[in-house]
Short mmCIF file of N, CA and C in Angstrom, two decimals:
data_model
loop_
_atom_site.label_atom_id
_atom_site.label_comp_id
_atom_site.label_asym_id
_atom_site.label_seq_id
_atom_site.Cartn_x
_atom_site.Cartn_y
_atom_site.Cartn_z
N MET A 1 -92.24 170.40 -21.82
CA MET A 1 -91.42 170.03 -20.69
C MET A 1 -90.32 169.08 -21.20
N THR A 2 -89.10 169.34 -20.81
CA THR A 2 -87.99 168.52 -21.28
C THR A 2 -87.93 167.20 -20.52
N ALA A 3 -87.17 166.27 -21.05
CA ALA A 3 -87.01 164.98 -20.39
C ALA A 3 -86.39 165.14 -19.01
N LEU A 4 -85.46 166.07 -18.88
CA LEU A 4 -84.81 166.32 -17.59
C LEU A 4 -85.82 166.84 -16.57
N GLN A 5 -86.70 167.74 -17.01
CA GLN A 5 -87.73 168.26 -16.11
C GLN A 5 -88.72 167.17 -15.72
N LEU A 6 -89.11 166.35 -16.68
CA LEU A 6 -90.02 165.24 -16.37
C LEU A 6 -89.38 164.27 -15.39
N ASN A 7 -88.11 163.98 -15.59
CA ASN A 7 -87.38 163.08 -14.71
C ASN A 7 -87.36 163.64 -13.28
N ALA A 8 -87.06 164.92 -13.16
CA ALA A 8 -87.01 165.56 -11.84
C ALA A 8 -88.39 165.52 -11.18
N GLU A 9 -89.44 165.79 -11.95
CA GLU A 9 -90.79 165.77 -11.39
C GLU A 9 -91.18 164.36 -10.94
N LEU A 10 -90.81 163.37 -11.74
CA LEU A 10 -91.11 161.99 -11.39
C LEU A 10 -90.45 161.62 -10.06
N TYR A 11 -89.16 161.91 -9.92
CA TYR A 11 -88.46 161.57 -8.68
C TYR A 11 -89.01 162.36 -7.49
N ARG A 12 -89.38 163.59 -7.70
CA ARG A 12 -89.95 164.40 -6.63
C ARG A 12 -91.26 163.76 -6.15
N ASN A 13 -92.12 163.37 -7.08
CA ASN A 13 -93.39 162.76 -6.73
C ASN A 13 -93.20 161.37 -6.12
N LEU A 14 -92.24 160.62 -6.63
CA LEU A 14 -91.96 159.31 -6.05
C LEU A 14 -91.49 159.43 -4.60
N GLY A 15 -90.73 160.48 -4.32
CA GLY A 15 -90.29 160.72 -2.95
C GLY A 15 -91.46 160.93 -2.01
N ILE A 16 -92.47 161.62 -2.49
CA ILE A 16 -93.67 161.85 -1.68
C ILE A 16 -94.44 160.55 -1.50
N ILE A 17 -94.63 159.81 -2.59
CA ILE A 17 -95.40 158.57 -2.56
C ILE A 17 -94.69 157.50 -1.74
N ALA A 18 -93.37 157.48 -1.74
CA ALA A 18 -92.61 156.44 -1.05
C ALA A 18 -92.85 156.44 0.46
N GLU A 19 -93.37 157.53 0.99
CA GLU A 19 -93.65 157.60 2.42
C GLU A 19 -94.85 156.74 2.81
N ASP A 20 -95.68 156.37 1.85
CA ASP A 20 -96.85 155.52 2.10
C ASP A 20 -96.64 154.20 1.35
N ALA A 21 -96.40 153.14 2.10
CA ALA A 21 -96.06 151.84 1.50
C ALA A 21 -97.16 151.33 0.58
N THR A 22 -98.42 151.52 0.96
CA THR A 22 -99.53 151.04 0.14
C THR A 22 -99.58 151.76 -1.20
N MET A 23 -99.43 153.08 -1.16
CA MET A 23 -99.42 153.85 -2.40
C MET A 23 -98.21 153.50 -3.26
N PHE A 24 -97.08 153.31 -2.62
CA PHE A 24 -95.86 152.98 -3.36
C PHE A 24 -96.01 151.63 -4.07
N GLU A 25 -96.64 150.67 -3.41
CA GLU A 25 -96.89 149.35 -4.05
C GLU A 25 -97.77 149.52 -5.28
N LYS A 26 -98.77 150.40 -5.19
CA LYS A 26 -99.66 150.64 -6.33
C LYS A 26 -98.88 151.23 -7.50
N VAL A 27 -97.99 152.17 -7.19
CA VAL A 27 -97.18 152.81 -8.24
C VAL A 27 -96.27 151.79 -8.90
N VAL A 28 -95.62 150.96 -8.09
CA VAL A 28 -94.72 149.93 -8.64
C VAL A 28 -95.50 148.97 -9.53
N LYS A 29 -96.68 148.57 -9.09
CA LYS A 29 -97.51 147.65 -9.88
C LYS A 29 -97.90 148.30 -11.22
N TYR A 30 -98.26 149.57 -11.18
CA TYR A 30 -98.65 150.27 -12.40
C TYR A 30 -97.47 150.44 -13.35
N VAL A 31 -96.31 150.80 -12.81
CA VAL A 31 -95.12 150.97 -13.65
C VAL A 31 -94.73 149.63 -14.27
N ARG A 32 -94.84 148.55 -13.50
CA ARG A 32 -94.54 147.22 -14.03
C ARG A 32 -95.47 146.90 -15.19
N LYS A 33 -96.75 147.26 -15.04
CA LYS A 33 -97.73 147.02 -16.11
C LYS A 33 -97.38 147.82 -17.37
N LEU A 34 -96.98 149.08 -17.19
CA LEU A 34 -96.58 149.90 -18.33
C LEU A 34 -95.35 149.34 -19.03
N ALA A 35 -94.37 148.91 -18.25
CA ALA A 35 -93.15 148.35 -18.83
C ALA A 35 -93.46 147.07 -19.60
N LYS A 36 -94.37 146.26 -19.07
CA LYS A 36 -94.74 145.01 -19.74
C LYS A 36 -95.40 145.31 -21.09
N GLN A 37 -96.25 146.34 -21.13
CA GLN A 37 -96.91 146.71 -22.38
C GLN A 37 -95.88 147.10 -23.44
N MET A 38 -94.82 147.74 -23.02
CA MET A 38 -93.80 148.19 -23.97
C MET A 38 -92.95 147.04 -24.48
N THR A 39 -92.84 145.97 -23.71
CA THR A 39 -91.98 144.86 -24.12
C THR A 39 -92.76 143.70 -24.74
N ASP A 40 -94.09 143.71 -24.61
CA ASP A 40 -94.92 142.63 -25.16
C ASP A 40 -95.33 142.96 -26.58
N ASP A 41 -94.43 142.77 -27.51
CA ASP A 41 -94.73 143.02 -28.91
C ASP A 41 -94.77 141.68 -29.63
N PRO A 42 -95.95 141.26 -30.09
CA PRO A 42 -96.06 139.95 -30.73
C PRO A 42 -95.27 139.83 -32.02
N THR A 43 -94.86 140.96 -32.59
CA THR A 43 -94.10 140.90 -33.83
C THR A 43 -92.60 140.74 -33.59
N CYS A 44 -92.17 140.89 -32.34
CA CYS A 44 -90.74 140.73 -32.04
C CYS A 44 -90.38 139.25 -32.02
N MET A 45 -89.21 138.94 -32.52
CA MET A 45 -88.73 137.57 -32.50
C MET A 45 -87.21 137.58 -32.46
N THR A 46 -86.65 136.47 -32.06
CA THR A 46 -85.20 136.37 -32.02
C THR A 46 -84.67 136.19 -33.44
N LYS A 47 -83.39 136.40 -33.58
CA LYS A 47 -82.75 136.22 -34.88
C LYS A 47 -82.93 134.78 -35.36
N GLU A 48 -82.80 133.84 -34.44
CA GLU A 48 -82.95 132.42 -34.79
C GLU A 48 -84.37 132.12 -35.26
N GLU A 49 -85.37 132.67 -34.55
CA GLU A 49 -86.76 132.46 -34.92
C GLU A 49 -87.03 133.06 -36.31
N TYR A 50 -86.49 134.24 -36.57
CA TYR A 50 -86.66 134.90 -37.87
C TYR A 50 -86.14 134.01 -39.00
N PHE A 51 -84.91 133.51 -38.85
CA PHE A 51 -84.32 132.68 -39.91
C PHE A 51 -85.01 131.32 -40.02
N ARG A 52 -85.52 130.78 -38.89
CA ARG A 52 -86.28 129.53 -38.94
C ARG A 52 -87.55 129.74 -39.76
N ARG A 53 -88.21 130.87 -39.56
CA ARG A 53 -89.43 131.15 -40.32
C ARG A 53 -89.13 131.36 -41.80
N LEU A 54 -88.01 131.99 -42.11
CA LEU A 54 -87.62 132.15 -43.52
C LEU A 54 -87.38 130.78 -44.16
N ASP A 55 -86.67 129.92 -43.44
CA ASP A 55 -86.40 128.57 -43.97
C ASP A 55 -87.70 127.82 -44.21
N GLU A 56 -88.64 127.91 -43.30
CA GLU A 56 -89.92 127.23 -43.46
C GLU A 56 -90.69 127.79 -44.65
N ALA A 57 -90.63 129.10 -44.86
CA ALA A 57 -91.31 129.71 -46.00
C ALA A 57 -90.71 129.22 -47.31
N GLU A 58 -89.38 129.09 -47.36
CA GLU A 58 -88.73 128.58 -48.56
C GLU A 58 -89.15 127.14 -48.85
N LYS A 59 -89.30 126.33 -47.81
CA LYS A 59 -89.75 124.94 -47.98
C LYS A 59 -91.19 124.91 -48.50
N GLN A 60 -92.04 125.83 -48.00
CA GLN A 60 -93.42 125.88 -48.47
C GLN A 60 -93.45 126.24 -49.96
N ILE A 61 -92.60 127.16 -50.37
CA ILE A 61 -92.54 127.53 -51.79
C ILE A 61 -92.11 126.33 -52.63
N GLU A 62 -91.12 125.58 -52.15
CA GLU A 62 -90.66 124.39 -52.88
C GLU A 62 -91.78 123.37 -53.02
N ARG A 63 -92.66 123.28 -52.01
CA ARG A 63 -93.78 122.33 -52.06
C ARG A 63 -94.98 122.89 -52.84
N GLY A 64 -94.86 124.14 -53.32
CA GLY A 64 -95.95 124.74 -54.08
C GLY A 64 -97.05 125.31 -53.22
N GLU A 65 -96.79 125.51 -51.94
CA GLU A 65 -97.79 126.03 -51.00
C GLU A 65 -97.66 127.55 -50.90
N TYR A 66 -98.07 128.23 -51.95
CA TYR A 66 -98.01 129.69 -51.94
C TYR A 66 -99.07 130.23 -52.89
N THR A 67 -99.34 131.51 -52.77
CA THR A 67 -100.32 132.18 -53.61
C THR A 67 -99.67 133.40 -54.24
N VAL A 68 -99.96 133.64 -55.49
CA VAL A 68 -99.40 134.78 -56.20
C VAL A 68 -100.50 135.83 -56.37
N GLN A 69 -100.15 137.07 -56.11
CA GLN A 69 -101.08 138.16 -56.35
C GLN A 69 -101.08 138.46 -57.84
N LEU A 70 -102.24 138.43 -58.45
CA LEU A 70 -102.37 138.65 -59.88
C LEU A 70 -102.17 140.12 -60.23
N PRO A 71 -101.73 140.41 -61.45
CA PRO A 71 -101.55 141.81 -61.86
C PRO A 71 -102.85 142.59 -61.74
N GLY A 72 -102.79 143.74 -61.10
CA GLY A 72 -103.97 144.58 -60.92
C GLY A 72 -104.88 144.15 -59.79
N GLU A 73 -104.54 143.08 -59.12
CA GLU A 73 -105.38 142.57 -58.04
C GLU A 73 -104.95 143.20 -56.71
N SER A 74 -105.93 143.63 -55.92
CA SER A 74 -105.61 144.19 -54.61
C SER A 74 -105.35 143.04 -53.63
N VAL A 75 -104.75 143.38 -52.52
CA VAL A 75 -104.50 142.36 -51.49
C VAL A 75 -105.82 141.80 -50.98
N SER A 76 -106.82 142.67 -50.82
CA SER A 76 -108.15 142.21 -50.37
C SER A 76 -108.75 141.23 -51.36
N ASP A 77 -108.64 141.53 -52.65
CA ASP A 77 -109.16 140.62 -53.67
C ASP A 77 -108.44 139.28 -53.64
N MET A 78 -107.13 139.31 -53.46
CA MET A 78 -106.37 138.06 -53.40
C MET A 78 -106.80 137.23 -52.19
N LEU A 79 -107.00 137.88 -51.05
CA LEU A 79 -107.43 137.15 -49.86
C LEU A 79 -108.81 136.54 -50.05
N ARG A 80 -109.71 137.28 -50.69
CA ARG A 80 -111.04 136.73 -50.98
C ARG A 80 -110.94 135.53 -51.89
N ARG A 81 -110.08 135.63 -52.91
CA ARG A 81 -109.89 134.53 -53.86
C ARG A 81 -109.37 133.29 -53.15
N CYS A 82 -108.58 133.50 -52.09
CA CYS A 82 -108.01 132.38 -51.33
C CYS A 82 -108.97 131.84 -50.27
N GLY A 83 -110.16 132.45 -50.18
CA GLY A 83 -111.17 131.93 -49.26
C GLY A 83 -111.28 132.65 -47.94
N TYR A 84 -110.57 133.76 -47.78
CA TYR A 84 -110.68 134.53 -46.53
C TYR A 84 -111.83 135.50 -46.62
N ALA A 85 -112.54 135.69 -45.50
CA ALA A 85 -113.63 136.67 -45.45
C ALA A 85 -113.04 138.01 -45.07
N VAL A 86 -112.92 138.88 -46.05
CA VAL A 86 -112.32 140.21 -45.81
C VAL A 86 -113.39 141.25 -45.81
#
């Protein structure tokens, strides 16, 4: 089904649902929940936040607060060496 067909079907069904206020409120609440899921990405950050974090990482490196992955060492091995339970 194409996007245009899906769009037409959605509007057709919304027209039917809009006649019942209670059902329409449920649909709006559900769509709001779906939209929130799409915008709630914990990895998203502003440009300013990104550069602030880069600056902080550079300061940590200057203070010697970093770990180097040894040649042939897996990421899991490095994390275990640093005290993480992997």
